[in-house]
Coordinates of C-alpha atoms in Angstrom, one line a residue:
X12 CA -28.5 342.7 -17.0
X13 CA -32.3 341.7 -17.1
X14 CA -34.1 340.0 -19.7
X15 CA -37.7 339.8 -20.0
X16 CA -40.1 338.0 -22.5
X17 CA -41.6 339.8 -25.1
X18 CA -44.6 338.2 -24.6
X19 CA -47.2 336.6 -21.8
X20 CA -46.3 333.1 -21.7
X21 CA -49.4 330.7 -22.0
X22 CA -48.8 327.7 -20.1
X23 CA -50.7 324.7 -20.3
X24 CA -52.2 323.6 -16.9
X25 CA -49.5 320.8 -15.2
X26 CA -51.7 317.6 -14.8
X27 CA -50.3 314.6 -13.0
X28 CA -52.0 311.2 -12.1
X29 CA -50.5 308.6 -9.5
X30 CA -52.4 305.5 -8.9
X31 CA -52.3 303.6 -5.7
X32 CA -50.3 300.4 -5.6
X33 CA -53.8 298.5 -5.7
X34 CA -54.5 299.9 -9.3
X35 CA -50.9 298.4 -10.6
X36 CA -52.0 294.4 -10.3
X37 CA -53.1 293.8 -13.9
X38 CA -53.4 290.8 -15.8
X39 CA -50.5 288.4 -16.0
X40 CA -49.8 290.2 -12.5
X41 CA -48.0 292.8 -14.4
X42 CA -47.0 296.5 -13.4
X43 CA -48.0 298.9 -16.0
X44 CA -46.0 301.6 -17.4
X45 CA -48.7 304.2 -17.2
X46 CA -48.5 304.6 -13.4
X47 CA -46.1 306.7 -11.9
X48 CA -44.1 304.1 -9.8
X49 CA -44.6 301.3 -12.1
X50 CA -43.2 301.3 -15.7
X51 CA -41.0 298.7 -16.4
X52 CA -43.5 298.5 -19.4
X53 CA -43.0 295.0 -19.7
X54 CA -43.9 291.3 -18.0
X55 CA -42.3 292.6 -14.6
X56 CA -44.7 290.9 -11.9
X57 CA -45.8 292.9 -9.1
X58 CA -42.3 293.4 -7.4
X59 CA -42.3 296.7 -6.2
X60 CA -41.6 297.7 -2.9
X61 CA -43.9 300.1 -1.6
X62 CA -42.3 303.3 -0.3
X63 CA -44.2 307.0 0.0
X64 CA -41.8 309.5 0.9
X65 CA -42.9 312.4 2.8
X66 CA -44.2 315.1 0.1
X67 CA -41.7 318.1 1.5
X68 CA -38.3 319.1 0.4
X69 CA -35.4 316.7 -0.6
X70 CA -33.5 315.6 2.2
X71 CA -30.5 317.5 2.9
X72 CA -27.1 315.9 2.5
X73 CA -26.4 315.7 6.4
X74 CA -30.1 314.3 6.9
X75 CA -29.9 310.5 8.0
X76 CA -32.0 309.5 5.7
X77 CA -29.5 310.4 2.8
X78 CA -26.4 308.9 4.5
X79 CA -24.5 306.1 3.6
X80 CA -21.7 304.3 5.3
X81 CA -19.5 304.0 1.9
X82 CA -20.6 304.8 -1.8
X83 CA -21.8 302.1 -3.8
X84 CA -19.6 300.6 -6.0
X85 CA -19.9 301.5 -10.0
X86 CA -17.9 301.8 -13.0
X87 CA -16.7 305.5 -13.3
X88 CA -18.8 307.3 -15.6
X89 CA -17.7 307.7 -19.4
X90 CA -16.0 310.5 -20.8
X91 CA -15.7 309.1 -24.1
X92 CA -18.3 310.7 -25.7
X93 CA -19.1 314.4 -25.9
X94 CA -22.8 314.1 -27.0
X95 CA -25.2 311.6 -26.9
X96 CA -28.8 311.3 -27.5
X97 CA -31.8 308.7 -27.4
X98 CA -34.8 309.1 -29.1
X99 CA -37.7 310.0 -26.8
X100 CA -40.3 306.9 -28.4
X101 CA -40.2 304.2 -30.6
X102 CA -39.8 305.6 -34.5
X103 CA -39.9 302.9 -36.3
X104 CA -42.4 300.3 -36.2
X105 CA -43.2 296.8 -38.6
X106 CA -45.8 294.5 -39.0
X107 CA -44.9 292.3 -36.2
X108 CA -45.8 291.1 -32.5
X109 CA -43.7 290.4 -29.8
X110 CA -41.1 291.7 -27.2
X111 CA -37.2 291.0 -26.8
X112 CA -35.9 290.6 -30.4
X113 CA -32.2 289.6 -29.5
X114 CA -30.8 289.7 -33.1
X115 CA -28.0 289.0 -35.2
X116 CA -26.8 290.0 -38.8
X117 CA -25.9 286.8 -41.0
X118 CA -23.9 286.0 -43.9
X119 CA -27.1 286.6 -46.3
X120 CA -27.4 290.0 -45.7
X121 CA -30.4 289.9 -43.6
X122 CA -31.2 290.5 -39.8
X123 CA -32.3 287.4 -37.8
X124 CA -34.4 288.3 -34.5
X125 CA -35.8 285.8 -32.1
X126 CA -39.2 287.2 -30.2
X127 CA -40.6 286.4 -27.3
X128 CA -44.6 285.9 -26.6
X129 CA -46.3 286.9 -29.3
X130 CA -46.6 285.9 -33.3
X131 CA -43.0 287.8 -34.6
X132 CA -43.9 288.2 -38.1
X133 CA -46.4 285.3 -38.8
X134 CA -50.0 284.6 -38.3
X135 CA -51.9 284.4 -35.1
X136 CA -52.0 282.4 -32.4
X137 CA -48.6 283.4 -31.6
X138 CA -46.2 281.0 -28.8
X139 CA -43.8 282.0 -26.3
X140 CA -40.7 282.1 -28.7
X141 CA -39.8 282.4 -32.4
X142 CA -37.2 283.1 -34.9
X143 CA -37.5 285.4 -37.8
X144 CA -35.8 286.7 -40.8
X145 CA -36.0 290.6 -41.2
X146 CA -35.2 293.1 -44.1
X147 CA -35.5 296.8 -44.7
X148 CA -34.0 299.5 -42.6
X149 CA -35.0 302.0 -40.6
X150 CA -33.8 304.8 -42.8
X151 CA -36.1 303.4 -45.4
X152 CA -38.8 302.9 -42.5
X153 CA -39.5 299.4 -45.0
X154 CA -39.1 296.6 -42.1
X155 CA -40.5 293.2 -43.4
X156 CA -40.2 290.0 -41.9
X157 CA -40.7 286.3 -42.0
X158 CA -41.4 283.7 -39.2
X159 CA -39.0 281.0 -40.1
X160 CA -39.7 278.9 -36.9
X161 CA -41.5 278.7 -33.1
X162 CA -41.9 277.0 -30.3
X163 CA -41.0 273.4 -29.8
X164 CA -38.8 273.8 -33.2
X165 CA -36.6 276.2 -31.5
X166 CA -35.7 275.2 -27.8
X167 CA -37.0 272.9 -25.0
X168 CA -38.3 273.6 -21.4
X169 CA -36.0 272.1 -19.1
X170 CA -37.5 273.5 -15.7
X171 CA -41.0 272.5 -15.9
X172 CA -44.5 273.5 -16.8
X173 CA -44.1 276.7 -14.5
X174 CA -42.0 277.9 -17.1
X175 CA -41.6 279.6 -20.6
X176 CA -39.0 279.6 -23.2
X177 CA -37.3 283.3 -23.9
X178 CA -34.8 284.5 -26.3
X179 CA -31.7 286.5 -24.5
X180 CA -28.8 286.1 -27.3
X181 CA -28.4 285.4 -30.9
X182 CA -25.0 285.0 -32.7
X183 CA -24.5 284.8 -36.4
X184 CA -21.3 283.2 -37.0
X185 CA -20.9 282.9 -40.7
X186 CA -23.7 281.1 -41.9
X187 CA -24.5 279.8 -39.2
X188 CA -27.3 281.0 -36.4
X189 CA -26.9 280.4 -32.5
X190 CA -29.9 281.1 -30.4
X191 CA -29.3 281.3 -26.4
X192 CA -32.9 280.3 -24.7
X193 CA -33.7 280.2 -21.2
X194 CA -36.3 279.2 -18.9
X195 CA -38.2 282.2 -17.1
X196 CA -41.2 281.8 -14.6
X197 CA -44.3 282.2 -15.9
X198 CA -46.2 285.0 -14.8
X199 CA -44.0 286.6 -12.0
X200 CA -41.0 286.4 -14.3
X201 CA -38.2 286.4 -11.4
X202 CA -36.7 283.1 -12.1
X203 CA -33.9 281.9 -14.7
X204 CA -32.8 278.5 -13.5
X205 CA -31.3 277.1 -17.0
X206 CA -30.4 277.9 -20.6
X207 CA -29.2 276.0 -23.7
X208 CA -27.9 277.1 -27.5
X209 CA -29.3 276.2 -30.1
X210 CA -27.8 276.0 -34.0
X211 CA -29.3 276.7 -37.1
X212 CA -27.2 275.9 -40.3
X213 CA -30.3 276.7 -43.0
X214 CA -31.1 280.3 -41.5
X215 CA -33.4 279.5 -39.1
X216 CA -35.7 277.3 -40.7
X217 CA -34.5 274.3 -38.6
X218 CA -32.5 274.1 -35.0
X219 CA -30.7 271.4 -32.9
X220 CA -29.7 271.6 -29.5
X221 CA -28.2 268.7 -26.9
X222 CA -31.5 267.5 -25.5
X223 CA -29.9 265.6 -22.6
X224 CA -29.4 268.5 -20.5
X225 CA -29.2 272.5 -20.4
X226 CA -25.9 273.6 -21.2
X227 CA -26.1 276.4 -18.4
X228 CA -28.0 275.4 -14.7
X229 CA -28.7 276.2 -11.6
X230 CA -29.7 279.5 -12.0
X231 CA -25.6 280.5 -13.2
X232 CA -24.8 282.6 -16.2
X233 CA -28.7 281.6 -17.7
X234 CA -29.1 285.1 -19.2
X235 CA -27.0 284.9 -22.2
X236 CA -26.1 287.8 -24.6
X237 CA -24.1 287.4 -27.2
X238 CA -21.6 289.6 -28.5
X239 CA -22.9 291.2 -31.9
X240 CA -19.6 291.2 -34.0
X241 CA -21.1 292.5 -37.0
X242 CA -21.9 290.6 -40.2
X243 CA -21.6 287.3 -39.9
X244 CA -19.3 287.9 -37.0
X245 CA -16.8 289.3 -39.4
X246 CA -15.8 292.1 -37.2
X247 CA -14.4 289.6 -34.7
X248 CA -10.7 290.1 -33.2
X249 CA -9.8 286.7 -32.7
X250 CA -11.3 283.1 -33.0
X251 CA -13.6 283.2 -30.0
X252 CA -17.5 284.0 -30.0
X253 CA -18.1 285.8 -26.8
X254 CA -21.2 285.9 -24.5
X255 CA -22.6 288.4 -21.5
X256 CA -24.2 286.0 -18.8
X257 CA -26.3 287.2 -16.1
X258 CA -27.0 284.9 -13.2
X259 CA -30.7 283.9 -11.3
X260 CA -32.9 286.3 -13.3
X261 CA -33.1 288.7 -16.4
X262 CA -33.4 291.9 -14.6
X263 CA -32.3 293.9 -11.3
X264 CA -28.8 292.3 -11.2
X265 CA -25.5 293.8 -10.0
X266 CA -22.8 291.6 -11.9
X267 CA -22.5 291.1 -15.9
X268 CA -20.0 288.2 -16.3
X269 CA -18.3 286.9 -19.5
X270 CA -17.6 283.7 -21.2
X271 CA -15.8 282.6 -24.7
X272 CA -16.1 279.8 -26.6
X273 CA -13.9 279.1 -29.8
X274 CA -16.1 279.1 -33.1
X275 CA -16.8 275.8 -33.7
X276 CA -17.8 274.4 -30.3
X277 CA -20.2 277.0 -29.2
X278 CA -22.4 274.1 -28.6
X279 CA -20.0 272.4 -26.3
X280 CA -20.4 273.4 -22.8
X281 CA -16.6 271.8 -21.8
X282 CA -14.9 274.0 -23.9
X283 CA -16.3 277.1 -22.7
X284 CA -14.3 279.6 -20.4
X285 CA -15.1 282.2 -18.4
X286 CA -13.3 285.8 -17.7
X287 CA -11.4 286.0 -14.3
X288 CA -9.9 289.4 -14.1
X289 CA -6.9 290.6 -15.5
X290 CA -3.5 290.3 -15.0
X291 CA -0.7 292.4 -16.4
X292 CA -3.5 294.2 -18.4
X293 CA -4.4 290.9 -20.0
X294 CA -7.5 289.0 -19.4
X295 CA -7.6 285.6 -17.7
X296 CA -9.7 283.0 -18.0
X297 CA -10.7 279.8 -16.5
X298 CA -13.1 276.6 -17.8
X299 CA -14.6 276.6 -14.1
X300 CA -17.6 278.9 -14.1
X301 CA -17.3 279.0 -10.6
X302 CA -14.1 281.3 -11.1
X303 CA -15.9 283.6 -13.2
X304 CA -15.6 287.3 -12.0
X305 CA -17.9 290.1 -13.1
X306 CA -16.7 292.5 -16.2
X307 CA -19.3 294.8 -14.9
X308 CA -20.0 295.3 -11.1
X309 CA -22.7 298.1 -10.5
X310 CA -24.4 298.3 -7.3
X311 CA -25.8 301.8 -8.3
X312 CA -29.7 302.3 -7.1
X313 CA -31.9 305.2 -8.5
X314 CA -35.3 306.2 -7.9
X315 CA -34.4 305.5 -3.9
X316 CA -37.2 307.6 -2.5
X317 CA -40.3 308.6 -4.5
X318 CA -43.4 310.8 -3.3
X319 CA -46.3 308.4 -4.2
X320 CA -46.7 304.7 -3.9
X321 CA -44.9 302.8 -6.5
X322 CA -41.6 301.1 -8.1
X323 CA -38.2 302.6 -6.6
X324 CA -35.1 302.0 -5.7
X325 CA -33.8 300.0 -8.9
X326 CA -30.2 298.6 -10.0
X327 CA -29.0 299.2 -13.5
X328 CA -28.4 295.6 -14.9
X329 CA -30.9 293.9 -17.0
X330 CA -31.1 291.9 -20.0
X331 CA -30.2 293.9 -23.1
X332 CA -27.3 293.6 -25.5
X333 CA -23.6 294.2 -26.2
X334 CA -22.6 295.3 -30.1
X335 CA -19.1 296.2 -31.3
X336 CA -19.6 299.6 -33.1
X337 CA -16.3 299.0 -35.9
X338 CA -16.6 302.7 -36.6
X339 CA -15.7 303.5 -33.2
X340 CA -13.8 300.7 -32.1
X341 CA -16.2 300.8 -29.0
X342 CA -18.1 297.9 -27.3
X343 CA -21.1 299.0 -25.9
X344 CA -23.7 297.2 -23.7
X345 CA -27.6 298.5 -23.4
X346 CA -29.4 298.1 -20.4
X347 CA -32.5 298.9 -18.5
X348 CA -34.8 299.2 -15.3
X349 CA -38.1 300.6 -14.7
X350 CA -37.1 304.1 -15.3
X351 CA -34.3 304.7 -17.6
X352 CA -31.5 303.5 -20.0
X353 CA -28.1 303.1 -19.1
X354 CA -25.0 302.3 -21.7
X355 CA -21.6 300.6 -20.9
X356 CA -18.8 301.4 -22.9
X357 CA -15.2 299.5 -23.1
X358 CA -12.3 299.5 -25.6
X359 CA -12.6 295.4 -25.1
X360 CA -15.1 292.5 -24.5
X361 CA -13.9 292.3 -21.0
X362 CA -13.5 296.3 -20.4
X363 CA -12.8 298.5 -18.7
X364 CA -15.9 299.6 -18.9
X365 CA -17.3 303.0 -17.8
X366 CA -21.0 304.0 -17.8
X367 CA -23.6 306.7 -19.6
X368 CA -26.8 307.6 -18.1
X369 CA -28.3 307.7 -21.5
X370 CA -31.7 308.4 -20.7
X371 CA -33.9 308.9 -18.0
X372 CA -37.8 308.6 -19.2
X373 CA -39.5 309.0 -16.1
X374 CA -43.1 308.0 -15.4
X375 CA -46.2 308.4 -16.9
X376 CA -45.1 306.5 -20.2
X377 CA -46.9 307.9 -23.1
X378 CA -46.9 307.5 -26.8
X379 CA -44.3 310.4 -27.4
X380 CA -42.3 309.4 -24.5
X381 CA -41.2 306.0 -23.1
X382 CA -38.6 303.7 -22.2
X383 CA -38.7 300.1 -23.0
X384 CA -37.0 296.8 -21.8
X385 CA -34.0 294.7 -23.4
X386 CA -32.7 297.5 -25.5
X387 CA -30.6 296.1 -28.0
X388 CA -28.6 297.8 -31.2
X389 CA -28.1 295.7 -34.3
X390 CA -25.4 296.0 -35.8
X391 CA -26.3 295.9 -39.5
X392 CA -28.2 299.1 -38.7
X393 CA -24.8 301.3 -37.5
X394 CA -24.1 303.9 -40.0
X395 CA -20.6 303.8 -41.7
X396 CA -19.3 306.9 -39.1
X397 CA -20.3 304.6 -36.1
X398 CA -22.2 307.9 -34.8
X399 CA -26.1 307.0 -35.5
X400 CA -27.4 303.9 -34.2
X401 CA -30.8 302.3 -33.9
X402 CA -32.1 300.6 -30.6
X403 CA -34.8 297.9 -30.2
X404 CA -36.8 297.7 -27.0
X405 CA -40.4 296.9 -25.9
X406 CA -43.3 297.9 -23.8
X407 CA -45.8 295.0 -22.8
X408 CA -49.1 296.4 -24.4
X409 CA -51.0 293.0 -23.6
X410 CA -49.7 293.0 -20.4
X411 CA -51.5 296.1 -19.4
X412 CA -48.5 298.6 -19.8
X413 CA -48.6 301.7 -22.2
X414 CA -48.2 302.7 -24.9
X415 CA -49.6 299.6 -26.3
X416 CA -47.9 300.3 -29.8
X417 CA -44.5 298.9 -29.3
X418 CA -44.9 295.1 -28.3
X419 CA -43.1 294.6 -31.6
X420 CA -39.9 295.1 -33.8
X421 CA -39.1 298.7 -33.6
X422 CA -36.6 301.0 -33.6
X423 CA -35.5 304.4 -32.2
X424 CA -32.4 306.4 -33.2
X425 CA -29.4 306.9 -31.2
X426 CA -26.6 309.5 -32.0
X427 CA -23.4 309.9 -30.4
X428 CA -20.1 312.2 -30.8
X429 CA -17.0 310.7 -29.6
X430 CA -15.1 312.9 -27.3
X431 CA -12.0 314.5 -29.2
X432 CA -9.5 317.5 -28.0
X433 CA -10.5 320.7 -29.3
X434 CA -10.4 324.3 -29.4
X435 CA -12.8 327.1 -29.3
X436 CA -13.6 328.4 -32.5
X437 CA -16.5 331.3 -31.8
X438 CA -15.7 335.0 -30.5
X439 CA -17.6 337.0 -29.0
X440 CA -20.9 337.5 -30.6
X441 CA -23.7 339.5 -28.9
X442 CA -26.2 337.9 -31.1
X443 CA -25.4 334.3 -31.5
X444 CA -27.1 332.0 -29.1
X445 CA -24.8 328.9 -28.5
X446 CA -27.8 326.9 -27.9
X447 CA -28.8 327.0 -31.5
X448 CA -25.5 325.6 -33.1
X449 CA -25.4 322.5 -35.2
X450 CA -25.0 319.8 -33.1
X451 CA -26.1 321.1 -29.7
X452 CA -27.7 317.9 -27.7
X453 CA -30.3 319.0 -24.6
X454 CA -29.0 318.0 -21.5
X455 CA -31.7 317.4 -18.6
X456 CA -32.4 315.2 -15.5
X457 CA -35.2 314.0 -17.2
X458 CA -38.6 315.5 -18.7
X459 CA -42.3 314.8 -17.8
X460 CA -43.6 315.2 -21.5
X461 CA -40.3 314.2 -23.5
X462 CA -40.2 317.7 -25.2
X463 CA -36.7 318.5 -24.9
X464 CA -36.6 320.1 -28.1
X465 CA -38.5 323.1 -26.7
X466 CA -35.7 324.7 -24.2
X467 CA -33.8 326.0 -27.5
X468 CA -36.5 326.6 -30.1
X469 CA -36.7 330.4 -29.2
X470 CA -40.6 330.3 -28.1
X471 CA -40.8 331.5 -24.6
X472 CA -44.7 330.3 -24.2
X473 CA -43.9 326.9 -24.2
X474 CA -43.1 324.6 -21.0
X475 CA -41.4 321.5 -19.8
X476 CA -40.6 320.6 -16.7
X477 CA -39.0 317.4 -15.0
X478 CA -41.8 316.0 -12.6
X479 CA -40.8 312.3 -12.2
X480 CA -42.4 311.4 -8.9
X481 CA -38.8 310.7 -7.6
X482 CA -37.5 312.7 -4.3
X483 CA -34.3 314.9 -6.3
X484 CA -31.5 316.3 -4.7
X485 CA -30.9 317.8 -8.1
X486 CA -32.4 319.0 -11.0
X487 CA -30.9 321.0 -14.4
X488 CA -31.3 322.2 -17.8
X489 CA -28.6 322.8 -20.4
X490 CA -26.8 321.4 -23.3
X491 CA -23.3 319.2 -24.8
X492 CA -21.9 320.2 -27.9
X493 CA -19.6 318.2 -30.2
X494 CA -16.5 320.8 -29.6
X495 CA -15.7 322.9 -27.2
X496 CA -17.0 326.6 -26.6
X497 CA -16.1 329.8 -25.2
X498 CA -18.8 330.8 -22.8
X499 CA -19.7 333.7 -20.1
X500 CA -23.7 334.1 -20.5
X501 CA -26.7 331.9 -19.9
X502 CA -30.5 332.8 -19.8
X503 CA -32.5 330.4 -18.1
X504 CA -36.5 331.4 -18.6
X505 CA -38.8 329.5 -16.1
X506 CA -41.6 327.5 -17.3
X507 CA -45.1 327.0 -15.7
X508 CA -45.0 327.2 -11.7
X509 CA -48.3 325.1 -10.0
X510 CA -48.2 324.9 -6.7
X511 CA -46.4 321.5 -5.8
X512 CA -43.3 322.7 -7.8
X513 CA -41.5 324.2 -11.0
X514 CA -38.8 326.1 -9.0
X515 CA -35.6 325.9 -7.5
X516 CA -35.2 325.4 -3.7
X517 CA -31.9 326.5 -3.5
X518 CA -28.4 326.7 -4.9
X519 CA -29.3 327.5 -8.2
X520 CA -26.0 328.0 -10.3
X521 CA -24.2 327.6 -13.5
X522 CA -21.4 324.7 -14.5
X523 CA -19.6 323.8 -17.3
X524 CA -17.8 320.5 -18.2
X525 CA -14.6 320.1 -19.3
X526 CA -13.2 316.7 -20.2
X527 CA -16.0 314.9 -18.8
X528 CA -16.2 316.8 -15.4
X529 CA -18.6 319.7 -14.6
X530 CA -17.6 322.2 -12.5
X531 CA -19.3 325.6 -11.0
X532 CA -18.3 328.4 -13.0
X533 CA -16.1 331.5 -11.4
X534 CA -17.3 335.4 -10.7
X535 CA -21.0 334.4 -11.4
X536 CA -23.6 337.1 -10.8
X537 CA -27.4 336.5 -11.6
X538 CA -30.3 339.0 -12.5
X539 CA -32.8 339.7 -11.4
X540 CA -31.7 337.4 -7.7
X541 CA -33.3 334.5 -8.0
X542 CA -36.0 334.1 -5.1
X543 CA -35.8 330.6 -4.1
X544 CA -39.5 330.2 -4.0
X545 CA -42.6 330.1 -6.3
X546 CA -42.2 333.8 -6.8
X547 CA -39.6 332.9 -9.1
X548 CA -42.4 332.9 -11.4
X549 CA -43.5 331.4 -15.1
X550 CA -41.8 332.8 -17.7
X551 CA -39.2 335.0 -16.1
X552 CA -35.6 335.3 -17.2
X553 CA -32.8 335.1 -15.1
X554 CA -29.2 336.1 -16.7
X555 CA -26.1 334.5 -15.4
X556 CA -23.2 336.8 -16.2
X557 CA -19.9 334.8 -15.5
X558 CA -15.9 334.7 -15.9
X559 CA -15.1 333.1 -19.5
X560 CA -15.0 329.5 -20.0
X561 CA -14.1 327.0 -22.1
X562 CA -16.4 324.3 -22.0
X563 CA -18.3 321.4 -24.1
X564 CA -21.1 321.2 -21.8
X565 CA -23.0 323.5 -19.7
X566 CA -26.2 323.8 -17.3
X567 CA -28.0 325.9 -14.8
X568 CA -28.3 323.3 -11.9
X569 CA -29.8 323.6 -8.4
X570 CA -32.0 321.7 -5.6
X571 CA -35.5 321.7 -7.2
X572 CA -38.7 322.7 -5.1
X573 CA -41.9 322.5 -4.2
X574 CA -43.7 319.7 -2.3
X575 CA -42.8 317.3 -5.5
X576 CA -39.5 318.3 -6.0
X577 CA -38.9 319.4 -9.6
X578 CA -38.3 322.4 -11.8
X579 CA -39.8 324.1 -15.0
X580 CA -38.0 325.5 -18.3
X581 CA -39.1 327.4 -21.1
X582 CA -36.1 328.4 -22.6
X583 CA -31.8 328.3 -22.1
X584 CA -29.7 330.4 -24.1
X585 CA -26.1 330.8 -23.9
X586 CA -24.0 333.4 -25.2
X587 CA -20.1 334.3 -25.3
X588 CA -20.3 338.2 -25.3

C-alpha cells in the first residue's frame, strides 16, 4: 500500500562547509570543532593525518581498501540497556571558566570539581588548575560555585617548563578530598609523563602532596580517573579506593588499567596494587605496575575514511570518568574522541566491560549540536532510580573551537532504560503509530543538525540527514523502546535530496532488534519500489510491510548514496496492523 504526504515538503537548502587543513591551524596549535574534519572541540593540537577519500560511493565489502586481515579486538556491544539518549548539546551552564572538571561528592553535600586552564568559579586571571566547590542542581538550573584553591596551592609540575598541570580525577573519601594532577605538554597536549595525588582535609582549601618525586612517572598510569563511588565514597563495596589509568597521554588510547589502594593510604605509592586479570572469576592483583593488564582493551577505529581533508581514523579511549550508578548497580565509563562519545558498562570495577556507542555528534559542531572532551557523570546528580544522569564535558572556545559557550562547568542530560524481559502488549491498531509511544527513543547513525525529534513529530515538511564527511557503508533511521512491541509495517518518508546525497544506493531494508541483536525482517515488500538513486525524491513515503515481529527496536537501514554518502529523513512511522 502506497502512502503520499498530504502536502508538498518545503525543505531548506542544504549547506555544508568543509575547510582545508590550512584553515585548522589556530591559536595554541589547536584544531577547531567548527570544521568538518577537526572537531575534538578542545586543546587537541594539529594531530590529524590528512586523508581525502574519493568523492564517490563507499567501498564495497570486497574492495581492497575495506579488507582487514583480522577484526580489531574490542569489547562486545552492550545489551544491558534498552534505550539510551544523550542530549545534543549542553543544557545547563554555570558562571565559570575552564575545562575538564573531574569531580566528587563530599560528606558536606557539595560537589567538588577541579578545572583546567581558566578561572574556575573565581575572578580573572585564570590558572592552569584550580579546585571549586559547586552547589545547586541541574534540575533547578541554579549551579553556583566558589574557587577554593588554585595553581601552586594544588600541585607542582614535575617535568619542566614545557608542561602544565591538569586535573584528571577526584575522589571524596569521607571528608577528605583527593586530586590526581598530571603534567601535560603545553600547546600540543600530547605527552603526560608524570602524575601525583594531592590531599585536602579541609574541603579543598589547602592541599598536601609528596614533593620529592611524582607518584607515577615514565608516562605509565599518568592519566588517573578515580572511581566515583557516591557521597563520601559511601557506595564502595570494600575498603579500597579504585582508580583507572591511561598511559602516555590523556586521549587516543586503546587500554584502560585499574589500580586500587586501601582508603587510608591513597598517597602511599607502595600500597597500590594493579589489576592483572581474572582467575576463577575473581580479579587478581599485583604490587608491580609492570604486571598490570587492561580492564578495557579496544582497538576499534571510527571515521576511517573521509571525503574532505581532516581528522579521521580515531580510537575511542581517552580521559573521561567512571561512576558507580548505585540504583542500577552498574559501573559506567564515559569517554570521547573527535566525533563521538562511547560508554562502557560493567557489573564490577574490573568488568567484564561491554560497549555502548552512546552518541555520534558528527562534524560542524554548533550551539545546538556538539559533543565535548573529558565527559564525566557526577554521582551527585544521578536520579533515585538511576535512569537519569547528567554529563559534564567541554569544548575549548578559547582555543578557537566552536561553540564557544561550553568552556565552563556545564551539564547535559543522559537518560537510560535498563533491559528487562518483557512481552508485547500492543494489539493490532491501524491508527496507532508506535513511534509516538511514551519512551520511544530515536536511533540513527548521526545527524547533521542534531534534530533527532523531527522524524516522529508528524511533520512531513521537515528534513534531517546524516552527512558527517565520513565515507559511510551504512545509514539508518529508527527507534528503540523500553519494552518489546509487535510490529509489521514501517513507513519511511524521505527528506531533502541535494545533488550529493540524501538517498540510499542499495540494500534498503527494515531490521528489528531483539535481545540486543539486529536482524532483517522476513517476507518484506516495499511500496512503491525504491529506485536507489536521486529519483527517490524528497518527501516521498515508502511503505515496508513484513511478517509480524516482536522487537524493542526497529530501523530502516541501507548503504547511503551520492558522492558524499548520506541519507535524509522527514518521518519514520511504525505500525502493527
